[in-house]
Amino acid sequence: MRPAYALALFMLLAAAAVPFATPSDSHISRFEPVQQMRSSDSGPQDSVKPQVIWDEAHSNGWSDSSRTANEINRIVIHVTQGSYAGAVSWFKNSDAGVAAHYTINNHDAPYSSNLNHPEGEITQQVSDEDIGYHDASANTNSIGIEHSAYLDPDDGYRVEGGFSDEMYNSSARLVAWLTFAYDIPVDRHFIVGHVEDEHFGGTSSHQDPGPDWNWTRYIDLVRHHRGFGSELAIDTVVEVTQDVAVHRGPLDSSPTGLQAHAGELYHAVGHCACGDGDYLRIWFNGSESTWVRADALREVPNATLLTVNLSDRYDWLNVRTAATTSGDDIGNVFHGQSYVMASNGTWQEFWFAGRPTAFSHSAYLTERWWEAPPPEPIPGCTNESALNFDANATVDDGSCVFPTPEPVQVPGCTNQSALNHYANATVDDGSCLFPDPEPEPEPEPEPEPEPEPEPDPTVQQTDTNSDDPYVGAVAAGTYLVAMAMMFAGMLAVGLLVILFVTAWTRR
């Protein structure tokens, strides 16, 4: 056994808040009846309590009670400093005198016996309504959850081996259900480590869950299993524009019963575009899990914020109805939270929990002047004559598209043969100038006809065109004689050929 381990066990036992790991791995496996979910609210995504193994702790470690949701308002995260089965066994020991409500297995812890049980397995040993002895005077209003691991006191209480993913998920699923079932806000003022809870009876000897516990991851997982969606961090001051319900999460079905009223100013620190619409998370009444629908809020240009500044980050500051300690105590604000100042003085007035007046002493409040940042530029086409003009754009990004312009008419001389032809002209304006035409050539005179020779009076002239009947008859007779002579000649030639051929063939 490590020397430091024995010292750590002694310190933890002295505080009666951390279980002791014994060699026994005995483990009773019987299931606690599953508690019914409330129907008045939207519960975790799984809608039922995660499965747990019921193995009742010894009665010396808890007291019978009938706590209601109003009496359970805190969840305390512990580390066992021992094995999973050893912690369960120790809570059943009459000498222990302590018991947490739940213990969760972790395969990354340096205990081989943890591997004998499923990763992330949950054992419940004290009923939620009963008071478990896990955190001294904080026991009356809290539920304790142990996680099997070892924090080395010689190494700044760093965890040996680590916290496994399944252990984180299993624990977050359980806490998501518990925060729903008992109206516990999902924030770090109500889900705390044992080391952080000294104002509720713890002692400085408690260091769990140690510096390696990833609170950001853990709370995000709880929010995820509650179905809250993903939150975007913001920093803005908003005015309530109409009376609106305040919710414990960004869900329409998670009202707190409280209202923010028109005209009140709050510091918004988160935004969630969730399934039920846009919600803003505001500092409203000390809780880190108060949400209002975004459509009931508007950003203001500037305001003075009062930030709670305490020496102990786990401490709180009283809020009163008047600027004096005799004023009624109406709630608490915590270190790091910011509220919008309404008036200044020794006691500063600010908007709180939907009340018209709320005061805290200025010694613990730091003023900060807040101005709305200039809006992010919206790129787009800013030219109204463009086809894709964007009325929401604030910066022109050069994307404008314009309609095809009508062609520009350029007047001029379009005739290429003109002296002043203008190549860029698109419409003829009648200004064309042409060269003077060349003169047409003079027609040559026709030659005079040669005179016909005078007829010889001694020769009788025959006029074929004469109308004299006698002359026509002579001409016709001459033609017939010529034709007869030509036919007779052809006949004679034919007879000669026949005679020649006949004589030739007889030879």
XYZ file of C-alpha atoms in Angstrom:
507
model
C 0.000 0.000 0.000
C 1.263 3.490 -0.833
C 2.280 5.504 2.298
C 0.390 8.517 0.966
C -2.638 6.330 0.406
C -2.927 5.513 4.097
C -2.682 9.198 4.990
C -5.330 10.104 2.454
C -7.664 7.424 3.752
C -7.264 8.682 7.291
C -8.070 12.246 6.276
C -11.074 11.199 4.271
C -12.451 8.963 6.999
C -11.971 11.708 9.569
C -14.212 13.927 7.498
C -16.785 11.125 7.251
C -17.350 11.870 3.612
C -15.292 9.555 1.414
C -15.694 5.760 1.329
C -12.895 3.414 2.237
C -11.794 0.776 -0.282
C -11.738 -2.699 1.252
C -10.410 -5.877 -0.362
C -13.903 -7.300 -0.619
C -15.518 -7.344 -4.051
C -18.852 -8.693 -2.839
C -21.592 -7.002 -4.827
C -25.323 -7.598 -4.510
C -27.027 -7.305 -7.893
C -30.628 -6.398 -7.389
C -32.314 -3.472 -9.078
C -33.989 -0.569 -7.339
C -37.475 0.158 -8.690
C -37.190 2.832 -11.363
C -38.637 6.163 -10.218
C -41.302 7.697 -12.395
C -40.496 10.821 -14.390
C -42.516 13.966 -13.772
C -44.865 14.695 -16.678
C -44.873 18.475 -16.207
C -41.500 19.030 -17.810
C -39.389 17.849 -20.687
C -36.953 15.328 -19.272
C -33.657 13.904 -20.446
C -33.377 12.445 -23.914
C -33.612 8.895 -22.523
C -36.847 9.836 -20.651
C -36.180 7.325 -17.845
C -33.738 6.994 -15.013
C -30.585 5.108 -16.059
C -30.427 1.501 -14.903
C -28.807 1.113 -11.500
C -27.979 -1.817 -9.227
C -29.577 -1.508 -5.808
C -27.320 -2.582 -2.924
C -28.429 -0.863 0.259
C -25.800 0.745 2.482
C -25.643 0.055 6.210
C -28.091 2.187 8.140
C -25.193 3.814 10.014
C -24.332 5.618 6.773
C -27.660 7.302 6.103
C -30.894 8.452 7.731
C -34.452 7.822 6.721
C -36.173 10.869 5.290
C -38.831 11.922 2.827
C -37.075 14.724 0.996
C -38.981 16.392 -1.823
C -37.668 18.064 -4.969
C -37.710 21.392 -3.126
C -35.326 20.018 -0.504
C -32.840 18.422 -2.929
C -30.962 21.210 -4.698
C -27.348 20.123 -5.051
C -25.308 17.256 -6.503
C -21.864 16.579 -5.043
C -19.186 14.792 -7.093
C -16.806 12.518 -5.135
C -13.859 10.201 -5.847
C -13.688 6.894 -3.937
C -9.905 6.638 -3.473
C -10.464 2.928 -4.012
C -11.990 0.287 -6.235
C -15.599 0.271 -7.343
C -16.588 -2.930 -5.521
C -14.488 -1.937 -2.505
C -16.400 1.346 -2.150
C -19.753 -0.430 -2.426
C -18.636 -2.926 0.217
C -17.366 -0.197 2.539
C -20.711 1.619 2.518
C -22.314 -1.622 3.723
C -19.924 -1.831 6.664
C -21.392 -0.747 10.001
C -18.048 0.782 10.967
C -18.030 3.108 7.973
C -20.727 5.495 9.141
C -20.781 7.053 5.665
C -22.544 6.369 2.374
C -23.082 8.129 -0.927
C -26.247 7.640 -2.915
C -24.481 6.348 -6.055
C -21.111 4.831 -7.042
C -19.927 4.569 -10.668
C -17.344 2.142 -12.081
C -14.265 3.376 -13.976
C -12.047 1.002 -15.994
C -9.274 3.603 -16.216
C -8.782 3.534 -12.446
C -5.713 1.583 -11.163
C -7.818 -1.257 -9.748
C -7.941 -4.548 -11.642
C -11.124 -5.599 -9.839
C -12.961 -2.786 -11.638
C -12.638 -4.848 -14.821
C -14.903 -7.479 -13.250
C -17.836 -5.099 -13.614
C -19.145 -3.284 -16.704
C -17.627 0.080 -17.545
C -19.821 2.889 -16.216
C -21.946 0.555 -14.074
C -23.939 2.396 -11.383
C -24.743 1.079 -7.921
C -27.261 2.938 -5.769
C -27.082 2.380 -2.005
C -29.177 5.214 -0.562
C -32.581 6.273 -1.903
C -32.714 9.798 -3.298
C -35.300 10.863 -0.728
C -33.083 9.731 2.152
C -30.074 11.585 3.540
C -26.713 9.976 2.792
C -23.711 10.839 4.959
C -21.284 11.943 2.262
C -20.754 15.687 2.778
C -21.363 16.573 6.438
C -23.959 19.334 6.880
C -24.554 19.523 3.113
C -26.088 16.076 3.340
C -29.576 17.405 4.051
C -30.056 18.996 0.627
C -27.716 17.052 -1.669
C -27.179 13.792 -3.521
C -23.686 12.304 -3.492
C -22.140 10.448 -6.433
C -18.858 8.545 -6.027
C -16.547 7.717 -8.958
C -13.972 4.964 -8.643
C -10.518 6.562 -8.964
C -7.392 7.416 -6.994
C -6.074 10.962 -6.493
C -2.378 11.026 -5.624
C -1.758 13.509 -2.763
C 1.961 13.485 -3.571
C 1.226 14.716 -7.088
C -1.204 17.550 -6.458
C -4.134 15.121 -6.288
C -3.780 14.274 -9.951
C -5.767 11.210 -10.931
C -3.934 7.947 -11.564
C -5.024 6.230 -14.753
C -7.734 8.750 -15.530
C -11.502 9.056 -15.793
C -12.853 6.966 -18.669
C -15.219 8.239 -21.358
C -17.914 5.759 -20.377
C -17.653 6.769 -16.724
C -18.163 10.441 -17.700
C -21.130 9.516 -19.918
C -22.729 7.239 -17.351
C -22.391 9.848 -14.615
C -23.698 12.635 -16.882
C -26.758 10.567 -17.867
C -27.525 10.001 -14.192
C -27.053 13.668 -13.277
C -29.193 14.752 -16.251
C -32.012 12.656 -14.843
C -31.477 13.899 -11.278
C -31.430 17.576 -12.299
C -34.697 17.052 -14.100
C -36.376 15.000 -11.381
C -35.483 17.443 -8.598
C -35.508 20.797 -10.433
C -31.763 21.299 -10.010
C -30.220 23.866 -12.392
C -27.598 22.480 -14.730
C -24.765 24.721 -13.638
C -21.641 24.762 -11.511
C -23.286 26.316 -8.462
C -25.547 23.316 -8.068
C -23.357 20.528 -9.487
C -20.204 20.805 -7.409
C -17.114 18.910 -6.376
C -16.593 17.797 -2.795
C -13.646 20.197 -2.581
C -15.894 23.102 -3.579
C -18.617 22.477 -1.052
C -16.924 23.532 2.166
C -19.598 26.162 2.764
C -22.009 23.301 3.176
C -19.995 21.509 5.844
C -17.008 20.082 4.008
C -13.432 20.581 5.165
C -10.252 21.709 3.493
C -8.997 18.102 3.557
C -11.255 17.160 0.664
C -9.694 17.537 -2.775
C -11.977 15.374 -4.891
C -12.689 15.160 -7.735
C -9.260 16.751 -8.271
C -7.737 18.993 -10.950
C -8.063 16.373 -13.707
C -11.847 16.266 -13.545
C -13.021 17.992 -16.739
C -15.878 20.168 -15.552
C -16.524 21.788 -18.927
C -16.846 18.429 -20.614
C -18.956 17.042 -17.792
C -21.489 19.888 -17.715
C -21.711 19.802 -21.525
C -22.491 16.078 -21.331
C -25.182 16.692 -18.712
C -26.673 19.407 -20.913
C -26.535 17.052 -23.893
C -28.364 14.286 -22.046
C -30.941 16.807 -20.863
C -31.556 17.611 -24.542
C -30.592 21.256 -24.124
C -28.649 21.464 -27.383
C -25.343 23.203 -28.037
C -24.792 26.606 -26.428
C -22.832 29.435 -28.052
C -21.141 31.803 -25.590
C -22.121 35.455 -26.031
C -21.679 38.728 -24.131
C -24.551 41.154 -24.575
C -27.026 43.198 -22.550
C -30.683 42.695 -23.413
C -33.943 44.392 -22.524
C -37.086 42.354 -21.949
C -39.690 43.589 -24.445
C -42.645 41.690 -22.978
C -43.348 39.674 -19.855
C -41.868 36.258 -20.484
C -41.410 32.975 -18.627
C -37.949 32.068 -17.365
C -36.919 28.473 -18.083
C -34.394 26.188 -16.418
C -33.211 25.102 -19.863
C -33.676 26.160 -23.511
C -36.948 24.223 -23.705
C -40.522 25.477 -23.839
C -41.516 22.764 -21.381
C -39.008 23.652 -18.636
C -40.497 26.694 -16.861
C -39.194 27.780 -13.473
C -42.429 29.519 -12.533
C -40.575 32.856 -12.594
C -41.059 35.736 -15.015
C -38.883 38.459 -16.484
C -40.849 41.662 -17.003
C -40.888 44.197 -19.813
C -38.260 46.894 -19.347
C -35.870 44.830 -17.213
C -32.244 44.519 -18.320
C -30.092 41.405 -18.019
C -26.664 40.187 -19.038
C -27.002 37.424 -21.651
C -24.092 34.973 -21.678
C -25.284 32.105 -23.868
C -27.350 31.416 -26.979
C -28.954 28.154 -28.031
C -30.762 27.625 -31.348
C -32.522 24.538 -30.040
C -35.430 22.421 -31.169
C -37.945 24.701 -29.435
C -36.467 27.848 -30.976
C -33.900 30.490 -30.058
C -33.140 30.933 -26.356
C -30.727 33.219 -24.507
C -29.156 32.273 -21.175
C -29.198 35.220 -18.793
C -27.944 35.989 -15.296
C -31.374 36.194 -13.694
C -31.403 35.010 -10.078
C -27.988 33.544 -9.272
C -28.550 30.391 -11.291
C -26.392 29.673 -14.299
C -29.272 27.857 -15.954
C -31.984 30.457 -16.546
C -33.163 30.845 -20.133
C -35.574 33.189 -21.919
C -36.914 33.016 -25.451
C -34.893 35.317 -27.707
C -37.973 36.797 -29.383
C -38.884 38.486 -26.076
C -35.526 40.287 -25.853
C -33.695 43.005 -27.720
C -30.093 44.138 -27.486
C -29.436 47.559 -25.966
C -26.613 49.805 -27.203
C -24.839 50.152 -23.839
C -25.145 49.575 -20.112
C -23.126 49.322 -16.902
C -22.548 45.768 -15.719
C -21.877 44.869 -12.093
C -19.685 41.784 -11.803
C -19.612 39.892 -8.507
C -16.018 39.836 -7.272
C -15.417 37.586 -4.246
C -12.160 36.283 -2.806
C -13.608 32.781 -2.693
C -14.990 31.754 -6.071
C -17.399 29.352 -4.362
C -18.811 32.003 -2.025
C -21.917 34.084 -2.653
C -23.246 37.589 -2.047
C -26.642 38.326 -0.517
C -29.193 40.287 -2.539
C -31.644 42.412 -0.567
C -34.805 44.410 -1.170
C -33.284 47.618 0.211
C -29.886 49.296 0.348
C -29.246 48.091 3.887
C -28.573 44.874 5.736
C -32.060 45.180 7.195
C -33.545 44.631 3.750
C -35.122 41.252 3.099
C -32.752 38.633 1.723
C -34.195 37.689 -1.672
C -31.405 35.535 -3.066
C -27.721 35.152 -3.783
C -25.352 36.011 -6.592
C -22.076 34.209 -7.159
C -18.516 35.079 -8.057
C -18.101 35.986 -11.729
C -21.768 36.624 -12.449
C -22.817 39.990 -13.911
C -25.990 42.025 -13.527
C -27.112 45.306 -15.092
C -26.814 48.335 -12.810
C -29.949 50.413 -12.271
C -28.455 52.975 -9.853
C -25.135 53.620 -8.161
C -24.164 54.087 -4.532
C -22.709 52.320 -1.515
C -25.347 49.733 -2.245
C -25.793 49.244 -5.948
C -29.183 48.515 -7.429
C -29.612 46.091 -10.288
C -32.223 43.944 -12.001
C -32.566 40.574 -10.261
C -35.099 37.752 -10.468
C -37.780 39.886 -12.096
C -37.906 42.334 -9.186
C -38.020 46.136 -9.549
C -35.372 46.676 -6.840
C -32.479 44.512 -5.697
C -29.360 45.654 -3.867
C -25.922 44.326 -2.961
C -23.007 46.077 -1.320
C -20.743 47.800 -3.836
C -17.591 46.547 -2.082
C -18.117 43.204 -3.774
C -19.234 44.483 -7.173
C -17.007 45.656 -10.002
C -18.435 48.072 -12.569
C -17.869 47.449 -16.263
C -19.090 49.705 -19.048
C -20.530 47.582 -21.817
C -21.198 48.693 -25.381
C -22.787 46.670 -28.115
C -20.107 45.768 -30.645
C -20.581 47.026 -34.181
C -22.605 44.565 -36.177
C -20.718 42.027 -38.194
C -20.508 43.129 -41.844
C -22.934 41.336 -44.105
C -21.424 40.844 -47.559
C -23.612 40.979 -50.622
C -24.714 43.118 -53.555
C -25.637 46.596 -52.336
C -26.538 48.141 -55.745
C -30.307 48.492 -55.932
C -30.299 48.350 -59.738
C -28.676 44.897 -59.752
C -30.662 41.753 -60.383
C -29.321 40.207 -57.125
C -29.625 43.243 -54.837
C -29.511 42.182 -51.151
C -31.322 44.602 -48.843
C -29.599 43.066 -45.789
C -26.065 43.447 -47.133
C -23.890 46.113 -45.531
C -20.685 45.578 -47.518
C -20.617 45.175 -51.289
C -18.732 42.008 -52.200
C -18.595 42.619 -55.953
C -21.195 39.976 -56.726
C -23.742 42.298 -58.370
C -25.297 41.038 -61.598
C -26.917 43.624 -63.861
C -29.408 43.199 -66.745
C -27.973 43.284 -70.266
C -28.005 46.973 -71.297
C -29.860 48.167 -74.396
C -27.378 48.694 -77.262
C -26.287 52.336 -77.646
C -27.277 53.813 -81.026
C -24.313 55.517 -82.728
C -25.428 57.742 -85.616
C -23.225 58.180 -88.673
C -22.662 57.204 -92.260
C -22.933 53.440 -92.605
C -22.303 53.245 -96.384
C -18.820 51.871 -96.910
C -18.497 53.536 -100.331
C -19.074 56.949 -98.868
C -16.254 59.364 -98.367
C -17.237 59.781 -94.680
C -18.068 56.136 -93.803
C -18.014 55.655 -89.949
C -17.232 52.053 -88.949
C -18.714 52.443 -85.403
C -22.000 53.841 -86.615
C -25.016 51.619 -85.891
C -27.684 53.779 -87.528
C -27.357 55.791 -90.760
C -28.061 59.450 -90.201
C -28.096 60.428 -93.904
C -24.783 62.231 -93.723
C -22.957 60.113 -96.321
C -20.867 62.010 -98.896
C -19.996 60.358 -102.181
C -17.384 61.300 -104.896
C -18.633 63.062 -108.051
C -19.551 60.499 -110.782
C -17.213 60.218 -113.828
C -18.748 61.698 -117.089
C -20.239 59.164 -119.483
C -18.197 58.712 -122.766
C -19.552 60.313 -125.963
C -21.108 57.642 -128.297
C -19.051 57.014 -131.484
C -20.905 58.106 -134.647
C -22.223 55.261 -136.765
C -20.417 54.939 -140.156
C -22.442 56.115 -143.087
C -23.567 53.219 -145.375
C -21.662 52.856 -148.628
C -23.817 53.803 -151.596
C -25.129 50.885 -153.640
C -23.635 50.693 -157.132
C -25.781 51.929 -159.848
C -27.327 49.028 -161.850
C -25.846 48.312 -165.251
C -28.498 49.248 -167.680
C -27.183 46.657 -170.150
C -27.772 43.713 -167.765
C -31.225 42.523 -167.100
C -31.804 42.506 -163.291
C -33.607 39.601 -161.593
C -35.604 40.607 -158.620
C -36.355 37.519 -156.505
C -38.642 39.534 -154.430
C -40.516 40.865 -157.426
C -44.238 40.553 -157.371
C -44.300 39.871 -161.117
C -46.025 36.406 -161.742
C -43.917 35.696 -164.724
C -40.700 36.170 -162.932
C -41.888 33.793 -160.176
C -42.841 31.087 -162.621
C -39.431 31.232 -164.282
C -37.698 30.878 -160.954
C -39.831 27.890 -159.961
C -39.203 26.156 -163.253
C -35.491 26.645 -162.910
C -35.608 25.028 -159.438
C -37.533 21.969 -160.683
C -35.122 21.388 -163.598
C -32.184 21.498 -161.214
C -33.791 18.962 -158.877
C -34.602 16.584 -161.773
C -31.059 16.682 -163.059
C -29.691 15.916 -159.554
C -32.027 12.913 -159.183
C -31.082 11.545 -162.624
C -27.426 11.785 -161.746
C -27.927 9.892 -158.491
C -29.886 7.151 -160.324
C -27.156 6.756 -162.911
C -24.522 6.383 -160.209
C -26.641 3.722 -158.486
C -27.011 1.679 -161.706
C -23.293 1.827 -162.325
C -22.622 0.501 -158.831
C -25.044 -2.396 -159.324
C -23.496 -3.320 -162.679
C -20.050 -3.189 -161.194
C -20.960 -5.406 -158.266
C -22.722 -7.928 -160.531
C -19.791 -8.117 -162.908
C -17.403 -8.519 -159.992
C -19.321 -11.376 -158.536
C -19.394 -13.311 -161.805
C -15.691 -13.395 -162.225
